[in-house]
Each structure stands twice: as structure tokens, then as C-alpha cells.
mmCIF entry with sequence, helices, sheets and N, C-alpha, C, O atoms, coordinates in Angstrom:
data_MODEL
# 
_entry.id   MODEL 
# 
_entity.id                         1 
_entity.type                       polymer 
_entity.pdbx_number_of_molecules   1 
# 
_entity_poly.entity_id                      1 
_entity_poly.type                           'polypeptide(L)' 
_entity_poly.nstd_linkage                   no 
_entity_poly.nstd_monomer                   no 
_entity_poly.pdbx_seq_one_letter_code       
;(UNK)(UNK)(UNK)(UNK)(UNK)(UNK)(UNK)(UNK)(UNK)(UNK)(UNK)(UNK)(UNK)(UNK)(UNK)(UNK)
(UNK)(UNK)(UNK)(UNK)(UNK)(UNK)(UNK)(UNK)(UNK)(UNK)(UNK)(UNK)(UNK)(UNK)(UNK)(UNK)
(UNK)(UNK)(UNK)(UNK)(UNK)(UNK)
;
_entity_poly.pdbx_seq_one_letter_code_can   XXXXXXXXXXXXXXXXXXXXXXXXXXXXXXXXXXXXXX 
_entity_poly.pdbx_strand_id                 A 
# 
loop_
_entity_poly_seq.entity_id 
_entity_poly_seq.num 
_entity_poly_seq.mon_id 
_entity_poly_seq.hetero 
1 1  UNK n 
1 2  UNK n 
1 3  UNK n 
1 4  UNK n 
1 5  UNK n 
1 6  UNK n 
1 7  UNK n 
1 8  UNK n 
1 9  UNK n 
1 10 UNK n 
1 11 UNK n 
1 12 UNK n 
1 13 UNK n 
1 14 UNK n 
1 15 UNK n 
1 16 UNK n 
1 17 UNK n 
1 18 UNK n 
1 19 UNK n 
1 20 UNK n 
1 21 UNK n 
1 22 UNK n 
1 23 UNK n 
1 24 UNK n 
1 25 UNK n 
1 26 UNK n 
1 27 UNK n 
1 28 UNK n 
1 29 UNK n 
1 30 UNK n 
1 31 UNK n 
1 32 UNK n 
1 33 UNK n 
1 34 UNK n 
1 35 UNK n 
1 36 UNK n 
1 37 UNK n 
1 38 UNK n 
# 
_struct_asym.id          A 
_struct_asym.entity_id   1 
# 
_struct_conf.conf_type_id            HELX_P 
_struct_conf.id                      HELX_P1 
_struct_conf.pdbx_PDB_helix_id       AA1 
_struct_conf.beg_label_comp_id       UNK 
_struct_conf.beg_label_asym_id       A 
_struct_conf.beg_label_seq_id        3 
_struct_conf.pdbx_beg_PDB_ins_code   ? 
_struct_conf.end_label_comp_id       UNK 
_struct_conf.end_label_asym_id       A 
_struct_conf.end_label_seq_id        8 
_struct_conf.pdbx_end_PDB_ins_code   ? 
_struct_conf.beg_auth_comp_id        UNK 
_struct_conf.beg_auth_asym_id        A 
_struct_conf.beg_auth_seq_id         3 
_struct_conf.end_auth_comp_id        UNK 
_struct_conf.end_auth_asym_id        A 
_struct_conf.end_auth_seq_id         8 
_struct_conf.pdbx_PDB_helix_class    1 
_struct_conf.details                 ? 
_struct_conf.pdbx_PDB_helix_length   6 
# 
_struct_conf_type.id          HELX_P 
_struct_conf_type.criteria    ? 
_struct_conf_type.reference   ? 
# 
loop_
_atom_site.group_PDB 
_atom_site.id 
_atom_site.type_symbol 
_atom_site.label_atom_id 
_atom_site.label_alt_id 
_atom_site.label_comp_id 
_atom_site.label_asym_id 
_atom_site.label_entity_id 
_atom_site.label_seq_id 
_atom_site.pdbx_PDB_ins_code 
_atom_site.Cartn_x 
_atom_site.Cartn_y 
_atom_site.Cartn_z 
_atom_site.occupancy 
_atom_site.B_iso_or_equiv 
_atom_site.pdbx_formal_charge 
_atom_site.auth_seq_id 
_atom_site.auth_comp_id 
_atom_site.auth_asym_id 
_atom_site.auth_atom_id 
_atom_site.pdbx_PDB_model_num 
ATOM 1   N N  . UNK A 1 1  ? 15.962 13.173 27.810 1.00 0.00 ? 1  UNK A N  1 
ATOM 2   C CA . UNK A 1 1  ? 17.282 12.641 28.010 1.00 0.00 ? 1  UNK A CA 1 
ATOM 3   C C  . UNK A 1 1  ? 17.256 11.742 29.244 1.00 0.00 ? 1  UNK A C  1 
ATOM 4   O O  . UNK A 1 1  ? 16.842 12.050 30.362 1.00 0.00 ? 1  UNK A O  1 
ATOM 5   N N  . UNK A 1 2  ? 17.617 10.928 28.967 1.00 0.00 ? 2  UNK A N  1 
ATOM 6   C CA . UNK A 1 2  ? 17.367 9.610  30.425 1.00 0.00 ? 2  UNK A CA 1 
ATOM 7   C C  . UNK A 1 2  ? 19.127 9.546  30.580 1.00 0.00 ? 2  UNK A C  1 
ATOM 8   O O  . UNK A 1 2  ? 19.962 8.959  29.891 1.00 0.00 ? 2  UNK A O  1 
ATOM 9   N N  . UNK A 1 3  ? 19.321 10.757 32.267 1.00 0.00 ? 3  UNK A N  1 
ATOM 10  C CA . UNK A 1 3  ? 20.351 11.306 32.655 1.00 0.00 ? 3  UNK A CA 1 
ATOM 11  C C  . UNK A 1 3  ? 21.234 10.243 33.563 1.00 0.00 ? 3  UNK A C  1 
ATOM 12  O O  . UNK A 1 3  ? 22.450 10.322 33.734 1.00 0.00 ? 3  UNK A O  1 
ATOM 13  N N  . UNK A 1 4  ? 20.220 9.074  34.193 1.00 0.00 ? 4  UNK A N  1 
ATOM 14  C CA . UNK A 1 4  ? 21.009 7.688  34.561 1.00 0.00 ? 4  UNK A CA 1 
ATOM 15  C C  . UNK A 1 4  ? 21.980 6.916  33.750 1.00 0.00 ? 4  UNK A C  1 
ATOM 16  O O  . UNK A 1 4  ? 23.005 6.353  34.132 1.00 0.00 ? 4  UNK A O  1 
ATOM 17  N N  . UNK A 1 5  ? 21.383 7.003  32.353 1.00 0.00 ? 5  UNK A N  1 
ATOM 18  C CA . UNK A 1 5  ? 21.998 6.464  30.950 1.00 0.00 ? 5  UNK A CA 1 
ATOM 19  C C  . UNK A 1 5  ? 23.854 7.412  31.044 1.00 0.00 ? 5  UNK A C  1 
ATOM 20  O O  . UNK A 1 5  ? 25.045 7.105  31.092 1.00 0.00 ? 5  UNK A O  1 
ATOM 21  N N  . UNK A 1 6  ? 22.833 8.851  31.019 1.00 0.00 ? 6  UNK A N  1 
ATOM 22  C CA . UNK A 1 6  ? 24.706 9.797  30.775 1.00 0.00 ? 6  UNK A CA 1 
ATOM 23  C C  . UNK A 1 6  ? 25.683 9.595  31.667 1.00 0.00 ? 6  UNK A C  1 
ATOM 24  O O  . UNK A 1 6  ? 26.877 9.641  31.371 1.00 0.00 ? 6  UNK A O  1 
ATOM 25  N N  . UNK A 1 7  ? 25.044 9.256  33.312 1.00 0.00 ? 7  UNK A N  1 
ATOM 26  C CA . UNK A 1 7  ? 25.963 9.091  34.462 1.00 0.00 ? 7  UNK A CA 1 
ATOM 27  C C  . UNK A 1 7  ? 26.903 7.876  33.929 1.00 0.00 ? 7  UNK A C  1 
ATOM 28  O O  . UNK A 1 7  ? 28.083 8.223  33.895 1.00 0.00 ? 7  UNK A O  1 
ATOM 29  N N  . UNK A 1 8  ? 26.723 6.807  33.590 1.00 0.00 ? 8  UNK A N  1 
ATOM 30  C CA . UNK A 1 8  ? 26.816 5.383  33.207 1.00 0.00 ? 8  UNK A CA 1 
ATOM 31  C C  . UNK A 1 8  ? 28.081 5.659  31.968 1.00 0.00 ? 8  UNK A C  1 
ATOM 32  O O  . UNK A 1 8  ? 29.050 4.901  31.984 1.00 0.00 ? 8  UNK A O  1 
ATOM 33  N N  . UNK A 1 9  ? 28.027 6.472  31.199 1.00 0.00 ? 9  UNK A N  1 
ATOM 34  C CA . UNK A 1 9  ? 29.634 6.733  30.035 1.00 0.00 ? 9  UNK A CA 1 
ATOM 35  C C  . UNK A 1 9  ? 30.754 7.572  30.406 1.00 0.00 ? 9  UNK A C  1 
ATOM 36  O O  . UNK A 1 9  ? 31.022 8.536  31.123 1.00 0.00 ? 9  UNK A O  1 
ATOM 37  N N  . UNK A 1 10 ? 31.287 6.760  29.587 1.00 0.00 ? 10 UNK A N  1 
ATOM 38  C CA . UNK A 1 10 ? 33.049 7.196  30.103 1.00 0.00 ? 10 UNK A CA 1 
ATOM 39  C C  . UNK A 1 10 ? 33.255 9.183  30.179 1.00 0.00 ? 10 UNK A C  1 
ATOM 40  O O  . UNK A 1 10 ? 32.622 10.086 29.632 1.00 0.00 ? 10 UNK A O  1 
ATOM 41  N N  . UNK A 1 11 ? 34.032 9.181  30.800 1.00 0.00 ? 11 UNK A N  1 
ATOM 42  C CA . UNK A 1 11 ? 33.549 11.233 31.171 1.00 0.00 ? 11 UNK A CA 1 
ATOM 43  C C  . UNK A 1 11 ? 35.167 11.291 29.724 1.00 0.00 ? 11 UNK A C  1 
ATOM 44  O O  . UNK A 1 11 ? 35.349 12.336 29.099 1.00 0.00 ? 11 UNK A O  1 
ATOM 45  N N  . UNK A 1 12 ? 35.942 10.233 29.516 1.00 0.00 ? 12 UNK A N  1 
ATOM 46  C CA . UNK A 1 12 ? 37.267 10.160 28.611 1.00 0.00 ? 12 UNK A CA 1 
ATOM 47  C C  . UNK A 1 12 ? 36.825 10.033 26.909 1.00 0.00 ? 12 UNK A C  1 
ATOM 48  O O  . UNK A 1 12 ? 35.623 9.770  26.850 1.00 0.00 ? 12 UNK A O  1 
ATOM 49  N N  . UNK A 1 13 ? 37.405 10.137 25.621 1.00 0.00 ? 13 UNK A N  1 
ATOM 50  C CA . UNK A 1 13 ? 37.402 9.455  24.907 1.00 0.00 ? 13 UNK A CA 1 
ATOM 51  C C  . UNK A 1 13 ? 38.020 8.239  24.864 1.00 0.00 ? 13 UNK A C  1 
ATOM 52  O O  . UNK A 1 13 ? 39.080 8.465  25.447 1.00 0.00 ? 13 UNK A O  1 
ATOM 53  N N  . UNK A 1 14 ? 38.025 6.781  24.451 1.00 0.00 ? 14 UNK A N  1 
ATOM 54  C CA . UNK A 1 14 ? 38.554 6.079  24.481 1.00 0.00 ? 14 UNK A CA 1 
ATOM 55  C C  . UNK A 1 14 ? 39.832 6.161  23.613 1.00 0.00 ? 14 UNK A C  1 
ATOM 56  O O  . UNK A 1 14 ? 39.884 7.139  22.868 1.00 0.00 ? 14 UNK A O  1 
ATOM 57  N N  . UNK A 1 15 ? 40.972 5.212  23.581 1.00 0.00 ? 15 UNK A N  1 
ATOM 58  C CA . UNK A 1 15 ? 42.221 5.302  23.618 1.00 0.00 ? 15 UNK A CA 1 
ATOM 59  C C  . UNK A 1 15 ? 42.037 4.184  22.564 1.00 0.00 ? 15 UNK A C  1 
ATOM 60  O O  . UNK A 1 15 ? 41.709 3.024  22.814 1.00 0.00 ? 15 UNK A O  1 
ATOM 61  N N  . UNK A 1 16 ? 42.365 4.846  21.035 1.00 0.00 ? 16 UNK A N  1 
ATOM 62  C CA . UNK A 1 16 ? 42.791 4.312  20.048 1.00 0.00 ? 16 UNK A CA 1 
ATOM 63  C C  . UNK A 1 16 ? 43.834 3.751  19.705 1.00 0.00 ? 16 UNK A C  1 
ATOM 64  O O  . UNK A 1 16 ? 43.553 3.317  18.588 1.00 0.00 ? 16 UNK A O  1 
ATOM 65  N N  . UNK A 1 17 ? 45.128 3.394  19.984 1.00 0.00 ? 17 UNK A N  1 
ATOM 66  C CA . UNK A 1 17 ? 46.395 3.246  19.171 1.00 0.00 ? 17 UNK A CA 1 
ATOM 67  C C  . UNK A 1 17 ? 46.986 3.772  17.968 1.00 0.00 ? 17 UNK A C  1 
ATOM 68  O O  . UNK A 1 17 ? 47.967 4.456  17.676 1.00 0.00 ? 17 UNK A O  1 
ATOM 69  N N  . UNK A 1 18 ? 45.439 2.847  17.008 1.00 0.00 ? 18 UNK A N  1 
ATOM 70  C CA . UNK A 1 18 ? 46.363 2.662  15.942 1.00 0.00 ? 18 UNK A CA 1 
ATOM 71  C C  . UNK A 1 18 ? 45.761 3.935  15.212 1.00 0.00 ? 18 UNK A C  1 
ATOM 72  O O  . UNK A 1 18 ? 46.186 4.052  14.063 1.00 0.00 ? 18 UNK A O  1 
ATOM 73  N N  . UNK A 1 19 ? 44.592 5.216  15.741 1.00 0.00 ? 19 UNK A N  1 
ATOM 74  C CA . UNK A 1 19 ? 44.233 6.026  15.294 1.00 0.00 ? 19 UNK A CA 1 
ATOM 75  C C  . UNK A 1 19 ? 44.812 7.130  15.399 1.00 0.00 ? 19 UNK A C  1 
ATOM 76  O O  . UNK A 1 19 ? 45.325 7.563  16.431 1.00 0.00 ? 19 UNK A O  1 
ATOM 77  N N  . UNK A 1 20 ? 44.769 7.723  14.229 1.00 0.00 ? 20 UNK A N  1 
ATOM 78  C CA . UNK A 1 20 ? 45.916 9.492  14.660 1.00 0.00 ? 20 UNK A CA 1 
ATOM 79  C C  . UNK A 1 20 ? 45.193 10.218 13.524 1.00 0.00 ? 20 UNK A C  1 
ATOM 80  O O  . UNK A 1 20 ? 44.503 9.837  12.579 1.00 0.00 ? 20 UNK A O  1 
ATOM 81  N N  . UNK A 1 21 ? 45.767 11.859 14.139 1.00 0.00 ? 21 UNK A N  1 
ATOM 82  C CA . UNK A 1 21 ? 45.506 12.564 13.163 1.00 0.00 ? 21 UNK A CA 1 
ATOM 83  C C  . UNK A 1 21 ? 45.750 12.498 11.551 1.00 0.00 ? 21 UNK A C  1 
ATOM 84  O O  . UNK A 1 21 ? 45.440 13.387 10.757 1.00 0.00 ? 21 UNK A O  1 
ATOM 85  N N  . UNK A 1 22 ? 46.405 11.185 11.220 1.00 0.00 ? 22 UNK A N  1 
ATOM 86  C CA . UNK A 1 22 ? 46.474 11.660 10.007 1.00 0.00 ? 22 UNK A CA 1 
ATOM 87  C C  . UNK A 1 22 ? 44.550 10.530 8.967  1.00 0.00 ? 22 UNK A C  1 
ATOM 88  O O  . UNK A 1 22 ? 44.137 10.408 7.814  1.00 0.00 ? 22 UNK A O  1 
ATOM 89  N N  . UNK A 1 23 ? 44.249 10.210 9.908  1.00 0.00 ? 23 UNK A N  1 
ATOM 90  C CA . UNK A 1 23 ? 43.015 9.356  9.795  1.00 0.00 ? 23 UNK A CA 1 
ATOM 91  C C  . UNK A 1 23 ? 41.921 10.165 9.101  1.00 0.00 ? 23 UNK A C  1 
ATOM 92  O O  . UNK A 1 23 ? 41.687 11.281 9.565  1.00 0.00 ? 23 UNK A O  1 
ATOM 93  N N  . UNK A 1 24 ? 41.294 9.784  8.156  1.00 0.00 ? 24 UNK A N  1 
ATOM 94  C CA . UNK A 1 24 ? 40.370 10.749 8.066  1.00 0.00 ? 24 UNK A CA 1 
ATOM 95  C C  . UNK A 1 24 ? 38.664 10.140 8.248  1.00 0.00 ? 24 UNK A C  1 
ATOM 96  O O  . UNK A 1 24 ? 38.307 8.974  8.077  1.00 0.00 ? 24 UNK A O  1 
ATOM 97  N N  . UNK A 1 25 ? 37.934 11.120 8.575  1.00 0.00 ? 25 UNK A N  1 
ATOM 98  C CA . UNK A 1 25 ? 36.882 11.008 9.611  1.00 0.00 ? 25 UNK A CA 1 
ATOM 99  C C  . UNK A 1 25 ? 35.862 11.751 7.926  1.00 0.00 ? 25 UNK A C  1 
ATOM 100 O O  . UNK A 1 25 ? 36.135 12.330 6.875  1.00 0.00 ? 25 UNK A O  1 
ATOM 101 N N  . UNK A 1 26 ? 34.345 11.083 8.844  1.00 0.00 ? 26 UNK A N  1 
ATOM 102 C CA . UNK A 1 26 ? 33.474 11.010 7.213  1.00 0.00 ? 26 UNK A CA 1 
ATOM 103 C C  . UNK A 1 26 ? 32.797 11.419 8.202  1.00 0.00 ? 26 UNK A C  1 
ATOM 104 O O  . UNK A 1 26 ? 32.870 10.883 9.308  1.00 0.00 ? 26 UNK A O  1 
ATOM 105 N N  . UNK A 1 27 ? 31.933 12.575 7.896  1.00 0.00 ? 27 UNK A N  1 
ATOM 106 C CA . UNK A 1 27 ? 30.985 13.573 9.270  1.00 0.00 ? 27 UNK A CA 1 
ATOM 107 C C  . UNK A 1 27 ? 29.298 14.043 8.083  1.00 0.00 ? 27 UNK A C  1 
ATOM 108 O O  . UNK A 1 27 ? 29.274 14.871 7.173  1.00 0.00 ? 27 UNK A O  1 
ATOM 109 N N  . UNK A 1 28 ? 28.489 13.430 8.426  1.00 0.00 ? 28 UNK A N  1 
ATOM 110 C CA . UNK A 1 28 ? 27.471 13.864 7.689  1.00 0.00 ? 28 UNK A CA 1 
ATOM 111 C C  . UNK A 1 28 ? 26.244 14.754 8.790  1.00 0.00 ? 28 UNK A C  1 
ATOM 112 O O  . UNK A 1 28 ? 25.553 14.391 9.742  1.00 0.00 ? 28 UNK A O  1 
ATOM 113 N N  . UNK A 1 29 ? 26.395 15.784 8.216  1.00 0.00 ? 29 UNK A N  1 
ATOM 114 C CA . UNK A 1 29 ? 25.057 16.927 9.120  1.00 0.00 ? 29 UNK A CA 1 
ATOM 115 C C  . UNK A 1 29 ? 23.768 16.889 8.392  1.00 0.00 ? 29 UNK A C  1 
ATOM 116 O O  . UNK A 1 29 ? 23.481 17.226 7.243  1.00 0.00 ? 29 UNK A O  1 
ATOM 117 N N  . UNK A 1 30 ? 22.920 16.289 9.559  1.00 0.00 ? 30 UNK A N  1 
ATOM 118 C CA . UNK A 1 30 ? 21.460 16.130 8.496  1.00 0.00 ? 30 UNK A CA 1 
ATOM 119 C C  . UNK A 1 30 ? 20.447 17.249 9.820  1.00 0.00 ? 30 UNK A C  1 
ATOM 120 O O  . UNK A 1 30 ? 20.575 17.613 10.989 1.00 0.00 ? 30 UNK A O  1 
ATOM 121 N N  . UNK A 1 31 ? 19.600 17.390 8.825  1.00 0.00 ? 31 UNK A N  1 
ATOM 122 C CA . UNK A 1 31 ? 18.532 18.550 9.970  1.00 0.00 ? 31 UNK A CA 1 
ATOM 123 C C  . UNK A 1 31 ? 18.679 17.564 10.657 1.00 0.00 ? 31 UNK A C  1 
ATOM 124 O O  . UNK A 1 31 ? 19.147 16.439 10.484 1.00 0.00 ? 31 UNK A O  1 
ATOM 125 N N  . UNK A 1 32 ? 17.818 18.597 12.192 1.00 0.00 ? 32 UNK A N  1 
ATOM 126 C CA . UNK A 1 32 ? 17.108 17.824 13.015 1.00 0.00 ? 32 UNK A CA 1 
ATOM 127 C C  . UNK A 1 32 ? 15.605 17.877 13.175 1.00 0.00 ? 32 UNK A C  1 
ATOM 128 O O  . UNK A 1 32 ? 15.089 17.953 14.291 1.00 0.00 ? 32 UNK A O  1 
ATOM 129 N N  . UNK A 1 33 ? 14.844 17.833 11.956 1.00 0.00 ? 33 UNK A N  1 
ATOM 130 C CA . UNK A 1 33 ? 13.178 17.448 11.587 1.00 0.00 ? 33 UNK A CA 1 
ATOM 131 C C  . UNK A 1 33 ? 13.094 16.272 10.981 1.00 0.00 ? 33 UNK A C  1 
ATOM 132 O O  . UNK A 1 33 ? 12.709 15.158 11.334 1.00 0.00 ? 33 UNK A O  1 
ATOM 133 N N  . UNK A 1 34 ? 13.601 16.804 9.831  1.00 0.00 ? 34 UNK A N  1 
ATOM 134 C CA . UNK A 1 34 ? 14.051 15.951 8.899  1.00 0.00 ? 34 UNK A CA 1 
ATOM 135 C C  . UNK A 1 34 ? 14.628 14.996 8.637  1.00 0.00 ? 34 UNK A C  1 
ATOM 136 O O  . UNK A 1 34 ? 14.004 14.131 8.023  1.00 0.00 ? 34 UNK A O  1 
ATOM 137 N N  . UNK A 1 35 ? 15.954 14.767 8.966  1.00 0.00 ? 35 UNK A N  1 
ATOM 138 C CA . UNK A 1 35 ? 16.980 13.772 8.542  1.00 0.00 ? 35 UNK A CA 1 
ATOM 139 C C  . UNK A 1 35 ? 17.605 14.126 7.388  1.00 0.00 ? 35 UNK A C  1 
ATOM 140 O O  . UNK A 1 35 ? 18.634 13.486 7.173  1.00 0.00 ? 35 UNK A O  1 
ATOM 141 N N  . UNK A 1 36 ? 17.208 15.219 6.303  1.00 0.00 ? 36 UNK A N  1 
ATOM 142 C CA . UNK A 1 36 ? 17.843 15.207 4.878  1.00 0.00 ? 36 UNK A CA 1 
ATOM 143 C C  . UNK A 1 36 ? 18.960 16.153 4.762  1.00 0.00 ? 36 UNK A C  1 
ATOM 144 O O  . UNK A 1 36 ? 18.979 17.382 4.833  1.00 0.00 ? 36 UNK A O  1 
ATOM 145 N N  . UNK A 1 37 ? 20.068 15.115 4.527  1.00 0.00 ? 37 UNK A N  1 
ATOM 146 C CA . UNK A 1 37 ? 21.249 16.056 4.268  1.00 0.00 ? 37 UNK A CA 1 
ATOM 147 C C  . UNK A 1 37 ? 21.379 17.478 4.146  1.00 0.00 ? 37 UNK A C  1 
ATOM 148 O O  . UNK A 1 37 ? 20.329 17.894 3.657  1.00 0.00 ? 37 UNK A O  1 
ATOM 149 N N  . UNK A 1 38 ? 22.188 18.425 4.367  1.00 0.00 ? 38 UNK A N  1 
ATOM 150 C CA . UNK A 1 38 ? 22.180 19.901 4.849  1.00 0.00 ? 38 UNK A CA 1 
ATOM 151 C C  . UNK A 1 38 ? 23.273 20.342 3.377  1.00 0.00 ? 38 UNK A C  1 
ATOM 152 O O  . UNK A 1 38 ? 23.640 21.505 3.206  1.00 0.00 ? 38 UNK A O  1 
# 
């Protein structure tokens, strides 16, 4: 982990507007060897 890189991002999520809960979000979990879908 190159921890200079992590110091350097926002500690916030950024501030969407026009995004809200009613949004829907597409989340794919793949191993971590692999890459192939779970």
C-alpha cells in the first residue's frame, strides 16, 4: 500500500446533488485470486 498515495484523498465522500437514495448502485464481488465472479 503506498500510504503517501492514502494521505493525498479526501478523508469525505464527495457531494453528489443530483444522487440519492433512491439511485440504484450495480456492486460486483469477484475473489481476490482470481477475479471470477462469486
Amino acid at each position: 500500500m503506498d500510504t503517501q498515495s492514502l494521505q493525498d484523498q479526501p478523508v469525505a465522500n464527495p457531494h453528489v446533488p443530483a444522487l440519492t437514495s433512491a439511485h440504484l448502485a450495480y456492486v460486483l464481488y469477484t475473489s481476490g485470486s482470481t477475479g471470477t465472479p462469486q
